[in-house]
Short mmCIF file of C-alpha atoms and ligand atoms in Angstrom, two decimals:
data_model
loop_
_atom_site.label_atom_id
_atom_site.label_comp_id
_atom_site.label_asym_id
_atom_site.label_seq_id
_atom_site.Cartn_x
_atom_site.Cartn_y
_atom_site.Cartn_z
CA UNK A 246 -80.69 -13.04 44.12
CA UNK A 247 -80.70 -9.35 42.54
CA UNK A 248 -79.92 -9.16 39.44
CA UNK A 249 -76.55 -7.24 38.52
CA UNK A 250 -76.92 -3.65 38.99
CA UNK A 251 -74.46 -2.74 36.12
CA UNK A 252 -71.98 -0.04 36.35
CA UNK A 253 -71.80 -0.03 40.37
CA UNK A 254 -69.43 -1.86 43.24
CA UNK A 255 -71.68 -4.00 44.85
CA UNK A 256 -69.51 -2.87 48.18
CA UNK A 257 -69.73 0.76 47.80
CA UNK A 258 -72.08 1.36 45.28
CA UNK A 259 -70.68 3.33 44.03
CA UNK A 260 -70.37 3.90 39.73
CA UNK A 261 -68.22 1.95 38.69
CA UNK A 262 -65.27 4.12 36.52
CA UNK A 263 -65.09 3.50 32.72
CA UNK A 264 -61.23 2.81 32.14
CA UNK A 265 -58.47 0.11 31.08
CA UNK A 266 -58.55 -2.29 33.90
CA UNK A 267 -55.85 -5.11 34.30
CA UNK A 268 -56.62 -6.80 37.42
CA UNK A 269 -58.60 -9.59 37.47
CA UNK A 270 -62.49 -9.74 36.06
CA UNK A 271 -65.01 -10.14 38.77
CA UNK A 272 -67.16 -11.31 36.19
CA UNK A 273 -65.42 -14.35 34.17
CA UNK A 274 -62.68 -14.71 36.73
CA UNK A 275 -60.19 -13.98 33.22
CA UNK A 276 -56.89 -13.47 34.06
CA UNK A 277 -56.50 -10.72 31.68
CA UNK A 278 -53.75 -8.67 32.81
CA UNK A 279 -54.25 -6.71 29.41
CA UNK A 280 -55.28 -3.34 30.08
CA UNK A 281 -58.98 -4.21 28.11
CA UNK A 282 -61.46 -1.35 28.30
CA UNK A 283 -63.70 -1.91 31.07
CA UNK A 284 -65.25 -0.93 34.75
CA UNK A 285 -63.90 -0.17 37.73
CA UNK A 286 -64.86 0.73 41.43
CA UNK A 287 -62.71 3.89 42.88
CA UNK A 288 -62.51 2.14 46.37
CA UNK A 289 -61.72 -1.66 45.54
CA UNK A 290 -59.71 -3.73 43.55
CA UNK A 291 -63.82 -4.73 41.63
CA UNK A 292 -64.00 -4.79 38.09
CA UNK A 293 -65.70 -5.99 34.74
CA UNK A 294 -64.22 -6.38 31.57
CA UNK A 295 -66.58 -4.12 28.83
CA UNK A 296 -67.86 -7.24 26.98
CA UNK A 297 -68.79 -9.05 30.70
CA UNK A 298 -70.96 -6.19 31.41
CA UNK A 299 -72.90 -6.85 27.75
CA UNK A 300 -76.65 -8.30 28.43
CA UNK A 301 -77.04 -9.36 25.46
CA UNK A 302 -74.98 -12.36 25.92
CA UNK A 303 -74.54 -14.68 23.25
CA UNK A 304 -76.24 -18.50 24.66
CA UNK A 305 -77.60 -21.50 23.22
CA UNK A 306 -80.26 -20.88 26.26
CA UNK A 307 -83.84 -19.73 24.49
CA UNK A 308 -84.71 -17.46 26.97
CA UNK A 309 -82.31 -13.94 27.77
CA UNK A 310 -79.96 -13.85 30.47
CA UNK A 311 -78.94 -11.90 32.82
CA UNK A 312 -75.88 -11.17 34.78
CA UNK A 313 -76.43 -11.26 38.52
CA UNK A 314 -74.86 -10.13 41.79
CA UNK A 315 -73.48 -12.81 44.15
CA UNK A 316 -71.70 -10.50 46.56
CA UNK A 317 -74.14 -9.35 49.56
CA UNK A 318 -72.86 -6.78 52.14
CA UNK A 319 -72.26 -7.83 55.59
CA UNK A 320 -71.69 -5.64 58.52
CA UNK A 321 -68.15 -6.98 60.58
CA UNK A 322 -67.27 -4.66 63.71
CA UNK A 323 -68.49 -1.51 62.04
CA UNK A 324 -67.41 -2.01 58.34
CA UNK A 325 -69.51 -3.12 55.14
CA UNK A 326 -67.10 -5.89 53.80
CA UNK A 327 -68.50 -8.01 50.84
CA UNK A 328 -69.39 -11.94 51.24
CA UNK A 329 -69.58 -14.64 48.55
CA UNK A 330 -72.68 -16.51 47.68
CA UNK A 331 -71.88 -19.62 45.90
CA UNK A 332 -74.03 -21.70 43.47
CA UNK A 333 -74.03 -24.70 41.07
CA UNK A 334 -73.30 -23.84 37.17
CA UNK A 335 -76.12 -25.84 35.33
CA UNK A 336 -73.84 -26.09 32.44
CA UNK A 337 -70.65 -27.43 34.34
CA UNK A 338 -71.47 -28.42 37.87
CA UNK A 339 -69.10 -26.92 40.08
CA UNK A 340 -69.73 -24.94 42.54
CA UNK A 341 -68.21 -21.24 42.57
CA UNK A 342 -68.63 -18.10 43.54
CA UNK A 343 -67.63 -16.37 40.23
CA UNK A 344 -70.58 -14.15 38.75
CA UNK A 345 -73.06 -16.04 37.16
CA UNK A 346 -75.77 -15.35 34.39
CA UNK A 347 -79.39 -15.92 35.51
CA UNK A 348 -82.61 -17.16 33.27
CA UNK A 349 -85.13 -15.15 35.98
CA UNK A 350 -87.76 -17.46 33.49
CA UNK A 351 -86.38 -20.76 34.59
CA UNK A 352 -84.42 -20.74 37.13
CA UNK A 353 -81.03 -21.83 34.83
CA UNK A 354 -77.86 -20.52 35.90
CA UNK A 355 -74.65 -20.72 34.36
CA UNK A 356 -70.87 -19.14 34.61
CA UNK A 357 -69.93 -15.96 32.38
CA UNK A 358 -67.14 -18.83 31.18
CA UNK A 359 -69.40 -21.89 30.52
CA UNK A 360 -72.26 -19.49 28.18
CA UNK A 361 -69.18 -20.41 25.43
CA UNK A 362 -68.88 -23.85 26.04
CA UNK A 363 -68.33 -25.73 22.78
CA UNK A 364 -71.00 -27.79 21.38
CA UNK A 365 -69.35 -30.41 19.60
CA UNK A 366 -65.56 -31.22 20.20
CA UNK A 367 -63.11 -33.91 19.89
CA UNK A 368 -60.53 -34.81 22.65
CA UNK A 369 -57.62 -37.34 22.48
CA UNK A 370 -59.19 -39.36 25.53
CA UNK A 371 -61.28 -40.33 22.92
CA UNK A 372 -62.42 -41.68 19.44
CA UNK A 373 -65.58 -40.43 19.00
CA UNK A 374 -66.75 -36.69 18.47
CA UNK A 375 -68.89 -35.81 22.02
CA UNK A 376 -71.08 -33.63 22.47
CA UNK A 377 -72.50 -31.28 25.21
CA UNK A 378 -76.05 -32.02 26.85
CA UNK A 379 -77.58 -30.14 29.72
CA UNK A 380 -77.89 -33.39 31.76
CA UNK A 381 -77.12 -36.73 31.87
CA UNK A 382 -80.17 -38.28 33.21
CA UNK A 383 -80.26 -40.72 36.07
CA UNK A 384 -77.65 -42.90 36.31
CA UNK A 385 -73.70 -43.49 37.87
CA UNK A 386 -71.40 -42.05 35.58
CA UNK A 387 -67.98 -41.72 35.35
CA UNK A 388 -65.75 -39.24 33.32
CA UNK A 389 -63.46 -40.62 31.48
CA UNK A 390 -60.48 -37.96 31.90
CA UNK A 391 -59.94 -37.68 36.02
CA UNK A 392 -62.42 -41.17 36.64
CA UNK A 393 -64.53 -38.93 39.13
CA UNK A 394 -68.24 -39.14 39.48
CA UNK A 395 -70.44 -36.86 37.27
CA UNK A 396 -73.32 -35.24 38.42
CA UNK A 397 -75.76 -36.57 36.23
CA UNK A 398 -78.31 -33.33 36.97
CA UNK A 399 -76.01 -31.04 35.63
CA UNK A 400 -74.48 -30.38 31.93
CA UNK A 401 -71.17 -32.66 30.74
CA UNK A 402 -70.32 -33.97 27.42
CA UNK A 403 -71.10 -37.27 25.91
CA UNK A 404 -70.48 -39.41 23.34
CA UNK A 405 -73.93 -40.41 21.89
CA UNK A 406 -72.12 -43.93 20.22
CA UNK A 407 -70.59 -45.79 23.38
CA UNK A 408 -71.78 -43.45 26.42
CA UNK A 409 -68.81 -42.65 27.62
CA UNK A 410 -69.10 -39.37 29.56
CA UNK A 411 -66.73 -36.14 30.25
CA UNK A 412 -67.35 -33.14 32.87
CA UNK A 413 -67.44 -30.10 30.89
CA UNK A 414 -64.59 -28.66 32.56
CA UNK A 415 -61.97 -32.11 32.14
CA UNK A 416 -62.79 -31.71 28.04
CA UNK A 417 -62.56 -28.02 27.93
CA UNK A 418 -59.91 -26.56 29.91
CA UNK A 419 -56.87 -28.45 29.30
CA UNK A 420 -54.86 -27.73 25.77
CA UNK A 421 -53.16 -31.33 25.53
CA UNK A 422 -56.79 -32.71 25.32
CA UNK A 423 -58.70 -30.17 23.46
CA UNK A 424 -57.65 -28.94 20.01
CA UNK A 425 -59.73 -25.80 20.93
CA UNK A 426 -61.71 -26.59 17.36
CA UNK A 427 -65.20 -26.40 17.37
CA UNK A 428 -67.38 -29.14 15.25
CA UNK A 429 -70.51 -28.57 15.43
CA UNK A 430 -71.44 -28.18 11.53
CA UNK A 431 -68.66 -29.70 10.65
CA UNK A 432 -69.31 -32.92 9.01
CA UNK A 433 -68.17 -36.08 10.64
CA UNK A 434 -68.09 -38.11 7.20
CA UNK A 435 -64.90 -36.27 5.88
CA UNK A 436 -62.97 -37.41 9.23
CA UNK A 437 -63.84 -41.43 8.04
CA UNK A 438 -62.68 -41.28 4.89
CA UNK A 439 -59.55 -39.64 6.04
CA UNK A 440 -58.59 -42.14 8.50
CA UNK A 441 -59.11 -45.10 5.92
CA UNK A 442 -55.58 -47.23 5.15
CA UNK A 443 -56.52 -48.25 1.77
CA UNK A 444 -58.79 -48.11 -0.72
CA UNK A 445 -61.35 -50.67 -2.21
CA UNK A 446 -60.50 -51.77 -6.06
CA UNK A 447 -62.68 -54.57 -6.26
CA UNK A 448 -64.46 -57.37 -4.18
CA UNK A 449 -61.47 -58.64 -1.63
CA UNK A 450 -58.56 -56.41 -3.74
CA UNK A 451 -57.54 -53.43 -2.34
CA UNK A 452 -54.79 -50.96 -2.61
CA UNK A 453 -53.14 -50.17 1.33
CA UNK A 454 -51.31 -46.74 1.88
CA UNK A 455 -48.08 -48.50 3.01
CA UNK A 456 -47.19 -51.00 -0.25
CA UNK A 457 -47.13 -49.65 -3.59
CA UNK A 458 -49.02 -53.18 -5.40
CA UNK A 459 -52.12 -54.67 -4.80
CA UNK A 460 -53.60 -56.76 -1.95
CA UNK A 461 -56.14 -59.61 -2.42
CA UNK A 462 -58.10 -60.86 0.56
CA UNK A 463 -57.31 -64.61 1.77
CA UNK A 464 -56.78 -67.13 4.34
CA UNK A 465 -53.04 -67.77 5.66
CA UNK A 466 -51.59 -71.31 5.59
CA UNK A 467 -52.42 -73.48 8.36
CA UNK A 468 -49.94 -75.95 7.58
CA UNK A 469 -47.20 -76.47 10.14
CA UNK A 470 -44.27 -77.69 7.72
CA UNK A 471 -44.95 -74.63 5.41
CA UNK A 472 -42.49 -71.91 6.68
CA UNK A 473 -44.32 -68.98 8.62
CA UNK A 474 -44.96 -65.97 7.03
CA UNK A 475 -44.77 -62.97 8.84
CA UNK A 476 -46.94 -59.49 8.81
CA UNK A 477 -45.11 -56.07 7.16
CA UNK A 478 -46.75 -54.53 9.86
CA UNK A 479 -46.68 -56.22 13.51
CA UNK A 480 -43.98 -59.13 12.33
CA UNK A 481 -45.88 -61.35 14.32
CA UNK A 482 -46.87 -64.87 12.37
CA UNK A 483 -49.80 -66.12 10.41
CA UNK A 484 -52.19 -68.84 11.96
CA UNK A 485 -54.64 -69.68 9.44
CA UNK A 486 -56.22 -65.91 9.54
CA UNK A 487 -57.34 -63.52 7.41
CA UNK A 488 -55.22 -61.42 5.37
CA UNK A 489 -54.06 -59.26 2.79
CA UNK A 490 -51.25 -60.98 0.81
CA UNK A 491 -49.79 -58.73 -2.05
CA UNK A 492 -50.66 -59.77 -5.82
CA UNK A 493 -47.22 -59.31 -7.45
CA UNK A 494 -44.48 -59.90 -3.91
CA UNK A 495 -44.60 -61.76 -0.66
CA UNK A 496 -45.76 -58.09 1.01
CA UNK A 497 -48.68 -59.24 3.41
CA UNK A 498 -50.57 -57.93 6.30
CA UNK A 499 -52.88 -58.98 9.18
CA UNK A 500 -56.06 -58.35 8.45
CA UNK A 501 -56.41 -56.17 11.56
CA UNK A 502 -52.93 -54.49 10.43
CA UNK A 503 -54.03 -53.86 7.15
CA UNK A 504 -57.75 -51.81 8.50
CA UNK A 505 -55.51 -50.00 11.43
CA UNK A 506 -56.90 -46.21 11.22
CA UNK A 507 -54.32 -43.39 9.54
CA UNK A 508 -55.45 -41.46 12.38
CA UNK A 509 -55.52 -42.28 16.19
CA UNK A 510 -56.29 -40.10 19.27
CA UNK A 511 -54.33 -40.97 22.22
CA UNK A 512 -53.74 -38.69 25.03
CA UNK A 513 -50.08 -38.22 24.54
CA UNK A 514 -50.76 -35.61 22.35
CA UNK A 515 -54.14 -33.46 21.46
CA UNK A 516 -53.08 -33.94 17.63
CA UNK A 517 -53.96 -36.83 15.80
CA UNK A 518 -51.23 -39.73 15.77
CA UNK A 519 -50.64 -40.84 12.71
CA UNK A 520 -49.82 -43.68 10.64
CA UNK A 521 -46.86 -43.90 9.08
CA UNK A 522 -44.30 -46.97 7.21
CA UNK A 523 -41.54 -45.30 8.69
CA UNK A 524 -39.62 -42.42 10.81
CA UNK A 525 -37.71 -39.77 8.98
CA UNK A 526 -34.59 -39.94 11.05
CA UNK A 527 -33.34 -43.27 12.62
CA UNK A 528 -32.81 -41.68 16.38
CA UNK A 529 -36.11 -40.36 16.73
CA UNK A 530 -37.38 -43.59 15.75
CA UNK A 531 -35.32 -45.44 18.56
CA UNK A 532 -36.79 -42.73 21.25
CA UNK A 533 -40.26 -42.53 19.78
CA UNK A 534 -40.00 -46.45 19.95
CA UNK A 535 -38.92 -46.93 23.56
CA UNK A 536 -41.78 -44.01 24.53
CA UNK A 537 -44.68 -45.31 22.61
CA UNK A 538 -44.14 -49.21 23.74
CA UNK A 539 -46.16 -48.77 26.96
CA UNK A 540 -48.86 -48.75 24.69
CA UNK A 541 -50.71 -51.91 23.40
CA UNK A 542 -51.93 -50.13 20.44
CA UNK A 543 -48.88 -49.02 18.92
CA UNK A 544 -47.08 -52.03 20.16
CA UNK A 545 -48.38 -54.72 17.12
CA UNK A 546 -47.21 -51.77 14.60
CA UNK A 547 -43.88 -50.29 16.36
CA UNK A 548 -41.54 -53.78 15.50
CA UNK A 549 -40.65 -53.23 11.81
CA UNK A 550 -41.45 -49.35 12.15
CA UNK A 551 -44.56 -49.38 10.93
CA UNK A 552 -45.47 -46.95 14.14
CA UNK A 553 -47.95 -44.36 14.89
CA UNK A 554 -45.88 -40.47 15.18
CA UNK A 555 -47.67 -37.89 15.79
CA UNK A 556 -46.95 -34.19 14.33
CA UNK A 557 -45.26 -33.22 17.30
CA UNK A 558 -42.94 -36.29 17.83
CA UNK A 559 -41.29 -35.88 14.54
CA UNK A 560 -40.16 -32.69 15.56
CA UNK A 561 -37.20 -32.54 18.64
CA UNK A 562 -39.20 -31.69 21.76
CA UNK A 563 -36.66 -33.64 24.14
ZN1 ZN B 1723 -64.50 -10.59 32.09
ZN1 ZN B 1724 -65.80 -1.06 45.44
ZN1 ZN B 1725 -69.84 -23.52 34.66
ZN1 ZN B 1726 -84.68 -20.13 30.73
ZN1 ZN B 1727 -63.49 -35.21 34.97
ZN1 ZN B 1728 -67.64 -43.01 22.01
ZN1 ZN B 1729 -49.85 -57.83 11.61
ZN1 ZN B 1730 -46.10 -56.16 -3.52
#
């Protein structure tokens, strides 16, 4: 392949005309109907936005790339009309005909789009931060937003704790699963301690969020003819089990209750769901209730409302 003679319609070429364009860029396919300075051909619809045109593109790759020309002329009954060539975005793995940037060094090739792919992101198909590799290595994956296969020769995200593994374009392109925020820098730790439900006072006290006292560690009654006591948080009974009984009331908790996150992803929203004792308003509690019970997770927590809500839900959107 050529690579991109700048400034001219690969049909006609012809010099391409410096002026506001608001078609669509032949270069990173953006559907910016805008009016953004750029490039146009005098004879076809072919044009670049300004900053598509740039060679010095901005990439993670260590060698310079290049923009190159994937239309080719081909002569039908007389007349030049322009033909696709497609190829396989290293970075992504589909297979497009958009223009693509080159590495003439290696042989790497990857859309105008995917040079910006985020490095390290979090989506709410998942818990952990992923993060994006060139390749996956040998092996059959899966990606865990549309359960398709993914190519493991070609660049997808991953989460380096449980291997779970994304195509580039199922984590990226969709706003309900990204929150478009980029972490790469960003440190991980401050996420933890945000997400813990109470705090450590001493060795098996701690203070939870949700009760205002504090909790000591220790085993629940096993004995039938004692009445059951039942957890703040799920309602369900005790069975001889860990827990976290309070020091000064009868306010206890599960011990998987009482170490539930303040945060959760889930992919009913691309916020964080939260945590919370209880709803602000008693009807959004009843619909938030009847939506969220398909879920296991919420399901221990939703009984006494003691329910994950998530910034959005506490706000009418029905
Ligand atoms: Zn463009
Ligand atoms: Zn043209
Ligand atoms: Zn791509
Ligand atoms: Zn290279
Ligand atoms: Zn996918
Ligand atoms: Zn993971
Ligand atoms: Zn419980
Ligand atoms: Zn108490």
């Amino acid at each position: 392949m050529d690579t991109m003679e700048l400034r001219q319609c690969p049909a006609h070429n012809s010099p391409l005309k410096y002026t506001r364009i608001s078609s669509k860029c032949d270069a990173c396919y953006g559907d910016h109907y805008d009016n953004k300075q750029g490039y146009k051909c005098n004879f076809c619809e072919f044009c670049f936005h300004e900053d598509c045109v740039n060679v010095k593109i901005p990439a993670r790759h260590k060698h310079p790339l290049n923009l190159i020309k994937v239309h080719d002329q081909r002569e039908v009954k007389g007349e030049f009309k322009m033909r696709c060539i497609t190829f396989t975005c290293h970075a992504c793995g589909l297979c497009s005909a958009e223009y693509p940037c080159l590495c003439l060094q290696c042989c790497f090739i990857i859309h105008r789009a995917c040079i910006f792919l985020p490095r390290v992101i979090k989506i709410n198909r998942h818990d952990h931060r992923i993060s994006h590799v060139s390749s996956l290595g040998p092996g059959k994956w899966i990606c865990r937003v549309c359960y398709e296969h993914v190519n493991g020769e070609y660049g997808a995200y991953s989460c380096f704790v449980c291997s779970y593994v994304f195509h580039s374009k199922c984590a990226t392109t969709c706003l309900t699963i990204w929150d478009r925020r980029e972490l790469e820098g960003v440190p991980e730790e401050d996420e933890k301690d945000e997400s813990k439900p109470f705090i450590v006072i001493d060795q098996n006290l701690i203070k939870h969020f949700s009760h205002e006292h504090n909790h000591k560690s220790s085993l629940s009654s096993s004995r039938l003819e004692e009445p059951r006591e039942h957890c703040y948080a799920c309602t369900l009974p005790f069975y001889a089990e860990l827990c976290y009984k309070c020091t000064q009331c009868d306010f206890i908790l599960h011990d998987a209750c009482a170490n539930l996150p303040l945060k959760k992803r889930h992919q009913i929203s691309p916020q964080y769901l939260l945590y919370v004792t209880k709803t602000r308003e008693p009807e959004q509690s009843v619909k938030v209730v009847t939506w969220l019970l398909c879920f296991f997770y919420v399901a221990r927590v939703i009984v006494v409302a003691t329910i994950y809500v998530s910034h959005a839900l506490l706000y009418p959107h029905w």
